[in-house]
Amino acid sequence: AQKVTQAQTEISVVEKEDVTLDCVYETRDTTYYLFWYKQPPSGELVFLIRRNSFDEQNEISGRYSWNFQKSTSSFNFTITASQVVDSAVYFCALSEDSGNTPLVFGKGTRLSVIA
Amino acid sequence: GAGVSQTPSNKVTEKGKYVELRCDPISGHTALYWYRQSLGQGPEFLIYFQGTGAADDSGLPNDRFFAVRPEGSVSTLKIQRTERGDSAVYLCASSTNLNTGELFFGEGSRLTVL
């Protein structure tokens, strides 16, 4: 069965600090997809990234970067030079097939960035 | 609007009542999903439509929950004989059929059962 664990329930940082959100997943499939979504106070989840199980290259997008390590079943998310607007709940998710199969979400990590 | 629209945004009802929650997906998106999010938890899958048919309803908790999408666009989630444990935010998402996994979510309907 598939499972996503986000051990950090809440994190608080001061603006401009770097922060890493951890995600550990479990799956029996060799083909799977990993995702990160952001949920700001408005409640609407926003897609950040999708990564397939065959691509372990790290990805950087502006201040965001993702580290995918199959050896440890982890897909961690780092925000560099955090800003107040980064405050949100962040969810890691897993799909054991391509896109249209249901995503399984972790419980989320609430990030608070203090000015 | 351009995004996924959900109505009502808030619904308060009494135990035992019937409730309908509506989702209007992004135009042209063939896939539509319903998730439920309880306080402090991640979204939990309920049901997924591809066009008019339910492709996967394995997440519906029991037979009090039902969803339809008769014309392949708007979907309605129906909850009969509501219970206090049904209180949650019900999220709708849509996507194209391109298997990208990128879901576009609405802001949710917060259901409170007293």
Coordinates of C-alpha atoms in Angstrom, one line a residue:
Chain A
A1 CA 0.0 0.0 0.0
Q2 CA 1.1 3.5 -0.6
K3 CA 1.9 5.9 2.2
V4 CA 3.3 9.4 2.6
T5 CA 4.9 10.6 5.8
Q6 CA 5.6 14.2 6.6
A7 CA 7.1 14.0 10.1
Q8 CA 7.3 17.7 10.6
T9 CA 3.9 19.0 11.7
E10 CA 4.8 22.7 12.1
I11 CA 8.0 24.6 11.3
S12 CA 8.6 28.3 12.1
V13 CA 11.5 30.2 10.6
V14 CA 12.6 33.8 10.4
E15 CA 12.4 35.5 7.0
K16 CA 15.5 34.9 4.8
E17 CA 16.3 31.6 6.5
D18 CA 16.5 28.4 4.4
V19 CA 14.0 25.6 5.4
T20 CA 13.7 22.0 4.3
L21 CA 10.4 20.1 4.5
D22 CA 10.8 16.4 4.7
C23 CA 8.8 13.7 2.9
V24 CA 9.2 10.0 3.1
Y25 CA 7.1 7.6 1.0
E26 CA 6.2 3.9 0.8
T27 CA 5.2 2.1 -2.4
R28 CA 5.5 -1.4 -3.9
D29 CA 5.5 -0.1 -7.4
T30 CA 8.6 0.6 -9.5
T31 CA 6.7 3.3 -11.4
Y32 CA 5.3 6.1 -9.4
Y33 CA 5.0 9.8 -9.2
L34 CA 5.7 12.3 -6.4
F35 CA 4.2 15.7 -5.9
W36 CA 4.4 18.7 -3.7
Y37 CA 1.4 21.0 -3.3
K38 CA 1.1 24.3 -1.4
Q39 CA -2.1 25.2 0.6
P40 CA -2.2 28.9 1.5
P41 CA -4.7 30.3 4.0
S42 CA -7.3 30.6 1.2
G43 CA -7.5 26.8 1.2
E44 CA -6.9 26.2 -2.5
L45 CA -4.1 23.7 -3.1
V46 CA -1.5 24.8 -5.6
F47 CA 0.6 22.4 -7.6
L48 CA 4.3 22.9 -7.2
I49 CA 6.1 19.9 -8.8
R50 CA 5.7 16.4 -10.2
R51 CA 8.6 13.9 -10.4
N52 CA 8.5 10.4 -11.8
S53 CA 10.4 7.5 -10.1
F54 CA 12.9 7.2 -13.0
D55 CA 14.2 10.7 -12.7
E56 CA 16.3 11.3 -9.6
Q57 CA 17.8 14.6 -10.8
N58 CA 17.3 17.3 -8.3
E59 CA 15.3 20.2 -9.5
I60 CA 15.5 23.9 -8.8
S61 CA 12.9 26.5 -9.6
G62 CA 13.8 29.9 -8.3
R63 CA 14.0 29.7 -4.5
Y64 CA 12.5 26.2 -4.5
S65 CA 14.5 23.0 -4.8
W66 CA 13.6 19.4 -4.5
N67 CA 15.9 16.4 -3.6
F68 CA 14.6 13.0 -4.7
Q69 CA 16.5 10.0 -3.2
K70 CA 15.1 6.6 -4.0
S71 CA 17.6 4.9 -1.7
T72 CA 16.0 6.6 1.3
S73 CA 12.5 6.9 -0.3
S74 CA 12.6 10.6 0.3
F75 CA 11.5 13.6 -1.7
N76 CA 12.5 16.7 0.3
F77 CA 11.6 20.3 -0.5
T78 CA 13.9 23.2 0.3
I79 CA 12.9 26.9 0.3
T80 CA 15.9 29.2 0.1
A81 CA 15.7 32.7 1.6
S82 CA 12.2 32.2 2.9
Q83 CA 9.6 35.0 2.6
V84 CA 6.5 35.7 4.6
V85 CA 4.4 34.7 1.5
D86 CA 5.8 31.2 1.8
S87 CA 3.7 30.7 4.9
A88 CA 1.3 27.9 4.1
V89 CA 0.7 24.2 4.6
Y90 CA 2.8 22.1 2.2
F91 CA 1.7 18.6 1.2
C92 CA 3.7 15.8 -0.3
A93 CA 1.8 13.3 -2.4
L94 CA 2.3 10.0 -4.2
S95 CA 0.6 8.3 -7.2
E96 CA 1.4 4.8 -8.1
D97 CA 0.5 5.4 -11.7
S98 CA 0.6 8.4 -14.0
G99 CA -1.5 11.5 -13.2
N100 CA -5.1 10.3 -13.3
T101 CA -4.9 7.8 -10.5
P102 CA -5.8 9.2 -7.1
L103 CA -3.0 11.0 -5.2
V104 CA -2.3 9.9 -1.7
F105 CA -1.3 12.9 0.4
G106 CA 0.8 13.2 3.6
K107 CA -0.6 15.1 6.6
G108 CA 1.2 18.2 5.6
T109 CA 3.7 20.6 7.2
R110 CA 2.6 24.0 8.3
L111 CA 5.3 26.5 7.6
S112 CA 5.3 29.9 9.3
V113 CA 7.8 32.5 8.1
I114 CA 8.1 35.4 10.5
A115 CA 9.2 38.8 9.4
Chain B
G1 CA -14.2 32.2 -13.8
A2 CA -11.0 30.5 -14.9
G3 CA -10.5 28.2 -11.9
V4 CA -12.4 25.4 -10.2
S5 CA -15.5 26.8 -8.5
Q6 CA -17.2 25.1 -5.5
T7 CA -20.5 26.0 -3.8
P8 CA -21.4 26.6 -1.2
S9 CA -18.2 27.7 0.5
N10 CA -19.7 27.0 3.9
K11 CA -22.6 24.8 4.8
V12 CA -23.9 24.2 8.3
T13 CA -26.5 21.5 8.7
E14 CA -28.0 19.3 11.4
K15 CA -27.3 15.7 11.9
G16 CA -29.5 13.5 9.7
K17 CA -30.0 16.1 7.0
Y18 CA -29.2 15.7 3.3
V19 CA -26.5 17.9 1.7
E20 CA -25.4 18.6 -1.8
L21 CA -22.0 20.1 -2.7
R22 CA -21.4 21.4 -6.2
C23 CA -18.2 21.6 -8.2
D24 CA -17.7 23.4 -11.5
P25 CA -14.4 22.4 -13.0
I26 CA -12.1 24.2 -15.4
S27 CA -13.7 24.2 -18.8
G28 CA -12.3 21.4 -20.9
H29 CA -11.0 19.3 -18.0
T30 CA -12.2 15.8 -18.4
A31 CA -11.0 14.5 -15.1
L32 CA -12.7 15.5 -11.8
Y33 CA -11.8 14.5 -8.3
W34 CA -13.4 14.8 -4.9
Y35 CA -11.3 14.8 -1.8
R36 CA -12.1 15.4 1.9
Q37 CA -9.9 17.2 4.3
S38 CA -10.3 17.0 8.0
L39 CA -8.7 19.5 10.3
G40 CA -4.9 18.9 10.5
Q41 CA -5.0 16.2 7.9
G42 CA -4.1 15.9 4.2
P43 CA -6.7 15.5 1.6
E44 CA -8.3 12.1 1.5
F45 CA -9.5 10.7 -1.9
L46 CA -13.2 10.1 -2.3
I47 CA -14.1 9.6 -6.0
Y48 CA -12.7 10.3 -9.5
F49 CA -14.6 10.9 -12.7
Q50 CA -13.3 10.6 -16.2
G51 CA -16.0 12.3 -18.3
T52 CA -19.4 11.3 -17.0
G53 CA -18.5 8.0 -15.4
A54 CA -17.0 7.3 -12.0
A55 CA -13.6 5.8 -12.8
D56 CA -12.8 5.1 -9.2
D57 CA -15.1 5.5 -6.2
S58 CA -13.1 3.4 -3.8
G59 CA -12.6 6.3 -1.4
L60 CA -16.3 6.9 -0.7
P61 CA -16.6 6.0 3.0
N62 CA -20.1 4.4 2.9
D63 CA -23.3 4.3 0.9
R64 CA -24.4 7.6 2.4
F65 CA -22.0 9.3 0.0
F66 CA -22.8 9.5 -3.7
A67 CA -21.5 11.7 -6.6
V68 CA -22.7 12.4 -10.1
R69 CA -21.4 14.2 -13.1
P70 CA -24.2 13.8 -15.7
E71 CA -22.9 15.9 -18.5
G72 CA -19.2 15.5 -17.9
S73 CA -18.7 18.9 -16.5
V74 CA -20.4 20.0 -13.2
S75 CA -20.3 17.4 -10.4
T76 CA -22.4 17.1 -7.3
L77 CA -21.4 15.3 -4.2
K78 CA -24.4 14.1 -2.2
I79 CA -24.4 13.1 1.4
Q80 CA -27.4 11.5 3.0
R81 CA -28.3 11.3 6.7
T82 CA -25.3 13.4 7.6
E83 CA -23.3 12.6 10.8
R84 CA -21.1 14.8 12.9
G85 CA -18.1 12.9 11.6
D86 CA -18.8 14.1 8.1
S87 CA -17.7 17.6 9.1
A88 CA -14.7 18.5 6.9
V89 CA -13.7 20.6 4.0
Y90 CA -14.7 18.9 0.7
L91 CA -12.3 19.7 -2.1
C92 CA -12.9 19.4 -5.8
A93 CA -10.1 19.2 -8.3
S94 CA -10.0 18.9 -12.1
S95 CA -7.3 18.1 -14.6
T96 CA -6.8 17.5 -18.3
N97 CA -6.5 13.9 -19.6
L98 CA -2.8 14.3 -20.2
N99 CA -1.8 12.3 -17.2
T100 CA 0.3 15.1 -15.8
G101 CA -0.9 14.6 -12.3
E102 CA -1.3 18.4 -12.0
L103 CA -4.6 18.9 -10.3
F104 CA -6.3 22.2 -10.1
F105 CA -8.2 22.6 -6.8
G106 CA -11.1 24.7 -5.8
E107 CA -11.2 26.5 -2.4
G108 CA -13.4 23.8 -1.0
S109 CA -16.8 23.6 0.7
R110 CA -16.6 23.6 4.5
L111 CA -19.3 21.3 5.9
T112 CA -20.3 21.5 9.5
V113 CA -22.7 18.9 10.9
L114 CA -24.2 19.9 14.3

